[in-house]
mmCIF file of C-alpha atoms in Angstrom:
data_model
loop_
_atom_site.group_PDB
_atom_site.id
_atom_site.type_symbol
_atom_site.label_atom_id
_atom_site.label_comp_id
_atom_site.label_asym_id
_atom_site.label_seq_id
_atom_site.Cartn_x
_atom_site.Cartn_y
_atom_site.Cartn_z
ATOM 1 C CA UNK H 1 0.000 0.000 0.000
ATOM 2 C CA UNK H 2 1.255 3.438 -1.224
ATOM 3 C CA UNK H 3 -1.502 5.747 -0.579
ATOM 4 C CA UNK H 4 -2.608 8.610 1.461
ATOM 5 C CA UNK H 5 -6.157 8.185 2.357
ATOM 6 C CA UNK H 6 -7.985 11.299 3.170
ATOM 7 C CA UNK H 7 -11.361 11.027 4.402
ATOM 8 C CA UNK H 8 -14.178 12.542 3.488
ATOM 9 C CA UNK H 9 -13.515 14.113 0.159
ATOM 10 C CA UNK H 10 -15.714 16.591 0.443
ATOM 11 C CA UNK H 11 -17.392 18.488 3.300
ATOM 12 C CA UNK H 12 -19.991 21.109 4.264
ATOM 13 C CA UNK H 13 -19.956 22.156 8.109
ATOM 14 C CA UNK H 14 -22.119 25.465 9.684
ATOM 15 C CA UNK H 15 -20.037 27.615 11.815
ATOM 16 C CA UNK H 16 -21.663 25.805 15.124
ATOM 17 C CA UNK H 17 -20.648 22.407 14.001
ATOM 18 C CA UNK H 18 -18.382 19.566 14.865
ATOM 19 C CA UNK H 19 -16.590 17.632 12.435
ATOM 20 C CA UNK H 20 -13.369 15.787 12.155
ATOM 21 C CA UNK H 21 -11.449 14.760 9.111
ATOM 22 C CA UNK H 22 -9.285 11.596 8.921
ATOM 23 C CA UNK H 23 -5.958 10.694 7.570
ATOM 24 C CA UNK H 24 -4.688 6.935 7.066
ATOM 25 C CA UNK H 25 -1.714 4.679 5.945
ATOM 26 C CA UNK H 26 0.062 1.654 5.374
ATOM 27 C CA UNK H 27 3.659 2.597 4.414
ATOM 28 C CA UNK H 28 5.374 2.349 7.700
ATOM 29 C CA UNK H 29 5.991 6.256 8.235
ATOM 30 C CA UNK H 30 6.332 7.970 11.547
ATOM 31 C CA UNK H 31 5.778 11.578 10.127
ATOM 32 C CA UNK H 32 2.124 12.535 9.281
ATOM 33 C CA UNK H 33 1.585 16.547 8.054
ATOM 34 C CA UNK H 34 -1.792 18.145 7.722
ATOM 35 C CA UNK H 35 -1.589 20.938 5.098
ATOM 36 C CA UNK H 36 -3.984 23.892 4.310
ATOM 37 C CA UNK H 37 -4.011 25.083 0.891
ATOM 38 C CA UNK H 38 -6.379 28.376 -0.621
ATOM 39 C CA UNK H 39 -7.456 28.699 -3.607
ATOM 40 C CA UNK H 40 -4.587 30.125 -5.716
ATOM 41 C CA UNK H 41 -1.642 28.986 -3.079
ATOM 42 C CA UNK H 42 0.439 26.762 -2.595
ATOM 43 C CA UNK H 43 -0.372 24.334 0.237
ATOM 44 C CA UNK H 44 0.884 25.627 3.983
ATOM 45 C CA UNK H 45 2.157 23.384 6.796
ATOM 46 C CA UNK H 46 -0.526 23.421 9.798
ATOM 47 C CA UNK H 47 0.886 20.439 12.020
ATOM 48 C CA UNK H 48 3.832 17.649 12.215
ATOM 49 C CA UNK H 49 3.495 14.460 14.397
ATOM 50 C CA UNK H 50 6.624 12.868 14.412
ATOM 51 C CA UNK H 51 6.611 9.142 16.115
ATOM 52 C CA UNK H 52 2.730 10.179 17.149
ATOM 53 C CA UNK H 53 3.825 13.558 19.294
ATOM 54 C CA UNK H 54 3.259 16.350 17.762
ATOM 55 C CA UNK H 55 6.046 18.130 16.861
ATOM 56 C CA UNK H 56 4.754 21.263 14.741
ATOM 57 C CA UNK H 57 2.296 23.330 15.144
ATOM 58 C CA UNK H 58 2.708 26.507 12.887
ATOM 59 C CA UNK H 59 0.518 28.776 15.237
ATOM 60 C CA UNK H 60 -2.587 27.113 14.075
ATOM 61 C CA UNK H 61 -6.057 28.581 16.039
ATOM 62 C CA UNK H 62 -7.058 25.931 18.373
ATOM 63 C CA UNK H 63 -10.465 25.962 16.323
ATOM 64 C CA UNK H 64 -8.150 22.845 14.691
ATOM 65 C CA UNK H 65 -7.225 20.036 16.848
ATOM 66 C CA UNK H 66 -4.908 17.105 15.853
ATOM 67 C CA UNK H 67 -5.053 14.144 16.939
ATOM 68 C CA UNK H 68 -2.461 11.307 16.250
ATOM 69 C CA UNK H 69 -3.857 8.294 17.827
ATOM 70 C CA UNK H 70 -1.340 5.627 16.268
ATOM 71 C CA UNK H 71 1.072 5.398 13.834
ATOM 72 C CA UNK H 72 -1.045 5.026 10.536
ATOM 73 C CA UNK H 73 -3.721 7.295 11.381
ATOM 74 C CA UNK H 74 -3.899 11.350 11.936
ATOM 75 C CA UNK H 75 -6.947 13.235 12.609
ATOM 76 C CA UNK H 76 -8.312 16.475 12.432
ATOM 77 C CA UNK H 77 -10.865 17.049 14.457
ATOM 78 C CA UNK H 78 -12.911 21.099 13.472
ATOM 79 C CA UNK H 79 -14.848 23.264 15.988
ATOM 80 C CA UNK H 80 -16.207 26.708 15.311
ATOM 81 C CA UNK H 81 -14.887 27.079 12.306
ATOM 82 C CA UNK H 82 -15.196 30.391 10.189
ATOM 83 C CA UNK H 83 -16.225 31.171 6.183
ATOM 84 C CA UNK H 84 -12.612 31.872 5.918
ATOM 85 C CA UNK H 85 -11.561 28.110 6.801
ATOM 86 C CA UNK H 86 -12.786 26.569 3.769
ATOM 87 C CA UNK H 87 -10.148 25.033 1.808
ATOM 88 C CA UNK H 88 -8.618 22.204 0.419
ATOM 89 C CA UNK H 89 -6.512 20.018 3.780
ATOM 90 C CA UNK H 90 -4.142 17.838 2.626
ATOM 91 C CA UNK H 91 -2.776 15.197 4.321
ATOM 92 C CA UNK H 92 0.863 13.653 3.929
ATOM 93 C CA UNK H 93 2.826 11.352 5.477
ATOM 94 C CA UNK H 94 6.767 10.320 5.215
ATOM 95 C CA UNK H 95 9.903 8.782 7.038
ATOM 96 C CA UNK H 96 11.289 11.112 9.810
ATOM 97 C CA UNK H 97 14.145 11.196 8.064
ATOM 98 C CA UNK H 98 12.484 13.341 5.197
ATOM 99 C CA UNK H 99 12.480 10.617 2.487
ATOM 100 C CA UNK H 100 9.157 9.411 0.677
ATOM 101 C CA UNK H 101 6.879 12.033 1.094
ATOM 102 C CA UNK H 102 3.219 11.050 0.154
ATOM 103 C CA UNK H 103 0.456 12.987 -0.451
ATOM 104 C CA UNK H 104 -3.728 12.444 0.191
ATOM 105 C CA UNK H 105 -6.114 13.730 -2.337
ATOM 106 C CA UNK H 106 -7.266 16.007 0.334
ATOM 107 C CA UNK H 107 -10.372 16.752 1.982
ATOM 108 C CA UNK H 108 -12.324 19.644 0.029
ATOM 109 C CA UNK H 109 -13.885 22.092 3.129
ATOM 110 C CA UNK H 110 -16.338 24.300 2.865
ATOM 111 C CA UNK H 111 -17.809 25.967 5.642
ATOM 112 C CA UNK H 112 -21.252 28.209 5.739
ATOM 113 C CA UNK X 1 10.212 35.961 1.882
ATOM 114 C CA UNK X 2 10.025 32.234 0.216
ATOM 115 C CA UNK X 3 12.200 28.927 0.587
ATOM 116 C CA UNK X 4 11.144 27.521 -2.488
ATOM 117 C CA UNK X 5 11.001 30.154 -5.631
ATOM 118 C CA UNK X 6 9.464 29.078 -8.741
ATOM 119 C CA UNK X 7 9.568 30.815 -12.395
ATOM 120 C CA UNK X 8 7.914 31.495 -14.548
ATOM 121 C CA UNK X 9 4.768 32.189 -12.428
ATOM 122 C CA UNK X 10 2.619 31.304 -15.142
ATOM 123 C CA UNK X 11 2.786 30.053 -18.914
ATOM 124 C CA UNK X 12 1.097 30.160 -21.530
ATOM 125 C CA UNK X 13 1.991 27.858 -24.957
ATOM 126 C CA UNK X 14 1.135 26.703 -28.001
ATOM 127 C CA UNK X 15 0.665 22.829 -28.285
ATOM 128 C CA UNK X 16 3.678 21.314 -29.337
ATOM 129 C CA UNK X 17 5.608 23.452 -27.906
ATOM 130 C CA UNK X 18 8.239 22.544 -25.404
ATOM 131 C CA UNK X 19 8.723 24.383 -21.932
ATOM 132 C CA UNK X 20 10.453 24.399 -19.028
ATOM 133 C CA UNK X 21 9.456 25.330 -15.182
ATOM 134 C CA UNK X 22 12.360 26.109 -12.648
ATOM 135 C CA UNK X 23 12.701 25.746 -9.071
ATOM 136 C CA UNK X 24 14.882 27.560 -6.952
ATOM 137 C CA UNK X 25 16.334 26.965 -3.013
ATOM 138 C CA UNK X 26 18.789 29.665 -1.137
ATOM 139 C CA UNK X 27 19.315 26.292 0.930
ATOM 140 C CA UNK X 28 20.564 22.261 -0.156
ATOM 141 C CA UNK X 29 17.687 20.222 -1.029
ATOM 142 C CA UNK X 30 17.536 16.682 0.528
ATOM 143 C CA UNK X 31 14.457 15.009 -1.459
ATOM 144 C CA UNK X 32 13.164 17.435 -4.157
ATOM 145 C CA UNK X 33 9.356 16.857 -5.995
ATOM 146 C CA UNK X 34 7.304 17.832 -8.210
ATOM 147 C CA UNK X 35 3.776 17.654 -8.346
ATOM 148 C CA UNK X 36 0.783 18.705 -10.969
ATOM 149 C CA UNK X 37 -2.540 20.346 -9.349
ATOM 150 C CA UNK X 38 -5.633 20.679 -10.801
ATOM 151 C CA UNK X 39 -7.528 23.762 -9.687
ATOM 152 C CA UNK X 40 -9.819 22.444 -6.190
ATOM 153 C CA UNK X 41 -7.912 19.210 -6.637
ATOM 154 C CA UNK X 42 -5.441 17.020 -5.184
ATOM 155 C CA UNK X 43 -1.763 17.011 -5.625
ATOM 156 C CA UNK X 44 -0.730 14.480 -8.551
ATOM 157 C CA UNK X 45 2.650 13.429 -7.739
ATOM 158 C CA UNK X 46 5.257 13.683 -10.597
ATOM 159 C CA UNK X 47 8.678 12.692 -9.613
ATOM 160 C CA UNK X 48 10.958 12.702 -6.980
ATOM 161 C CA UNK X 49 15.221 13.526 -7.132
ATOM 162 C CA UNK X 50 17.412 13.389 -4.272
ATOM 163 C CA UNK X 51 21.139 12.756 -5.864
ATOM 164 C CA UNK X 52 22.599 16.034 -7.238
ATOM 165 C CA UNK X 53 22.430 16.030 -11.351
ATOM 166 C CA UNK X 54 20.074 13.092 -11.173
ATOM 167 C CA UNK X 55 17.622 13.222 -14.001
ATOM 168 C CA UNK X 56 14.256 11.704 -14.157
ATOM 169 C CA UNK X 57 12.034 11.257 -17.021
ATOM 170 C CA UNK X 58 7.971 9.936 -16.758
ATOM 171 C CA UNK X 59 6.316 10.572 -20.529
ATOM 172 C CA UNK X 60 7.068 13.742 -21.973
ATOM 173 C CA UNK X 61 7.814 15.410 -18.827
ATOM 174 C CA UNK X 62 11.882 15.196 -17.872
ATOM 175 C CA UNK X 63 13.225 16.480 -14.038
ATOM 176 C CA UNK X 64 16.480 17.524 -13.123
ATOM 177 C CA UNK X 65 18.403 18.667 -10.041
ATOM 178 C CA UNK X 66 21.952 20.325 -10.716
ATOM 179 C CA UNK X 67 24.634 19.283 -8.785
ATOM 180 C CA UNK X 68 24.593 21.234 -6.374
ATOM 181 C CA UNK X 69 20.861 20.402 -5.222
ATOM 182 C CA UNK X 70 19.987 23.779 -4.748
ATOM 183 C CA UNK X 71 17.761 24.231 -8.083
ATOM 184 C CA UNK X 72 15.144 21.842 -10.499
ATOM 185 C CA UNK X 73 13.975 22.424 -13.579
ATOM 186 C CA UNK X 74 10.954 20.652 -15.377
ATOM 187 C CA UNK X 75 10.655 20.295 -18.999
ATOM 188 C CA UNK X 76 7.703 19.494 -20.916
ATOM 189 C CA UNK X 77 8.621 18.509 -24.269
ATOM 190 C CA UNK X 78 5.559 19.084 -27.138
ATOM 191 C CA UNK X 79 3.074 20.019 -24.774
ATOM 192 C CA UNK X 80 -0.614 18.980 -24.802
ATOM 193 C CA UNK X 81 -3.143 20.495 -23.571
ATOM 194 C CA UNK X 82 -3.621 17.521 -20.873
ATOM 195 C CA UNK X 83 -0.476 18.932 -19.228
ATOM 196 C CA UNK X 84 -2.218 22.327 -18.046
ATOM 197 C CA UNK X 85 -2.140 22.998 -14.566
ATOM 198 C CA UNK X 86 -0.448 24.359 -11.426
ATOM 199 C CA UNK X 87 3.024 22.972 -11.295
ATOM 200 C CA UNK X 88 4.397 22.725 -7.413
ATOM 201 C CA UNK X 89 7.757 21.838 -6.338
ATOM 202 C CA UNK X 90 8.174 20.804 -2.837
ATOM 203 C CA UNK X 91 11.186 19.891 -0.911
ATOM 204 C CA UNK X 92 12.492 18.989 2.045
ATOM 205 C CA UNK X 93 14.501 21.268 4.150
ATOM 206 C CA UNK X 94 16.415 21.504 7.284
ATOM 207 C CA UNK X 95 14.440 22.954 10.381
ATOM 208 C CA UNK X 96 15.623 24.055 13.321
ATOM 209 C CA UNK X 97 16.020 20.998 15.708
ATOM 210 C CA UNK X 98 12.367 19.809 14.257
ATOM 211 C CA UNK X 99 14.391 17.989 11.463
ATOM 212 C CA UNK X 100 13.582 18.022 8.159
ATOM 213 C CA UNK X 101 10.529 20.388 7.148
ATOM 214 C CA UNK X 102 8.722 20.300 3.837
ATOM 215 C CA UNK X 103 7.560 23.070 2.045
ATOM 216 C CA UNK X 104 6.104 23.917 -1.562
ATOM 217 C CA UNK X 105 7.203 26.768 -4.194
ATOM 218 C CA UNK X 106 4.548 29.123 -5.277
ATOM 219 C CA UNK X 107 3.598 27.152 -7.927
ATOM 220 C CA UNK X 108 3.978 27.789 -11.866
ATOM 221 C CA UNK X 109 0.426 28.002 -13.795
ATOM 222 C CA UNK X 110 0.511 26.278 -17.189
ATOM 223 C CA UNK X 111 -1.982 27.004 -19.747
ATOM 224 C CA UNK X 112 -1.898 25.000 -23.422
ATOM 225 C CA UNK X 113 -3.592 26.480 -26.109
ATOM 226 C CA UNK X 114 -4.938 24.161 -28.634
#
């Protein structure tokens, strides 16, 4: 297995919900990424776990939580979210040692 | 200011023609990759280089990292309009005591006329 597996693919959430999105795979790596990426940018780092601890976390509002809660599976769980939120979250995953980086097809976020 | 720079920032050519999108670090690269994006869509991985002047090829499309990692280039040769998109390169670079970080250029927009 060789994928990223983002899930859902697509997702529309009112300011007062809860949602989480979820992250999975198979390839052995012990660094999982969530990414944020507008329209028109390139994607932005948002969290590292490294070896499930998270090791990043690029002054994200705590609106986003991560959660790692074993080695092939990262979540993101959403709370109070804002219009300006919605975007495409991408999900990677790699070695620690920076090798084999792997991409999700994302999970496409829209909030209203 | 950016880790990764990218040029041209967008493209537009002819099919059949042949082009080529740079990639530019002020630090070593260790793991360089390209990727193809669709507007609202996922990240299509292209290719991958890690060894100084390696050179990989995948259909018409041919990568390159000069020998002294710090800079890619990716050439489409007779260009379709199936290869329009946003062109990303990504890398991985040295952070702090965090390790290795990855981060993405600003992307390259391609546009093939018919």
């Amino acid at each position: 297995d060789t994928e990223v597996t983002q899930t859902p693919k697509h997702l529309v959430m009112g300011m007062t919900n809860k949602k989480s999105l979820k992250c999975e795979q198979h390839m052995g790596h012990r660094a999982m990424y969530w990414y944020k990426q507008k329209a028109k940018k390139p994607p932005e780092l948002m969290f590292v776990y490294s070896y499930e601890k998270l090791s990043i976390n690029e002054s994200v509002p705590s609106r986003f939580s991560p959660e790692c809660p074993n080695s092939s599976l990262l979540n993101l769980h959403l709370h109070a979210l804002q219009p300006e939120d919605s975007a495409l979250y991408l999900c990677a995953s790699s070695h620690t040692g920076g090798s084999g980086y792997t991409f999700g097809s994302g999970t496409r976020l829209t909030v209203v | 200011s950016q880790e990764l720079e990218q040029s041209p920032q967008s493209l537009i050519v002819q099919e059949g023609k042949n082009l080529t999108i740079n990639c530019t670090s002020s630090k070593t690269l260790y793991g360089l990759y390209w990727y193809k994006q669709k507007y609202g869509e996922g990240l299509i991985f292209l290719m991958m280089l890690q060894k100084g002047g390696e050179e990989k090829s995948h259909e018409k499309i041919t990568a390159k990292l000069d020998e002294k990692k710090q800079q890619s280039s990716l050439h489409i040769t007779a260009s379709q309009p199936s290869h329009a998109g946003i062109y990303l390169c990504g890398a991985a670079l040295i952070r702090d005591n965090y390790g290795q970080n990855f981060v993405f250029g600003p992307g390259t927009r391609l546009s093939v006329l018919p």
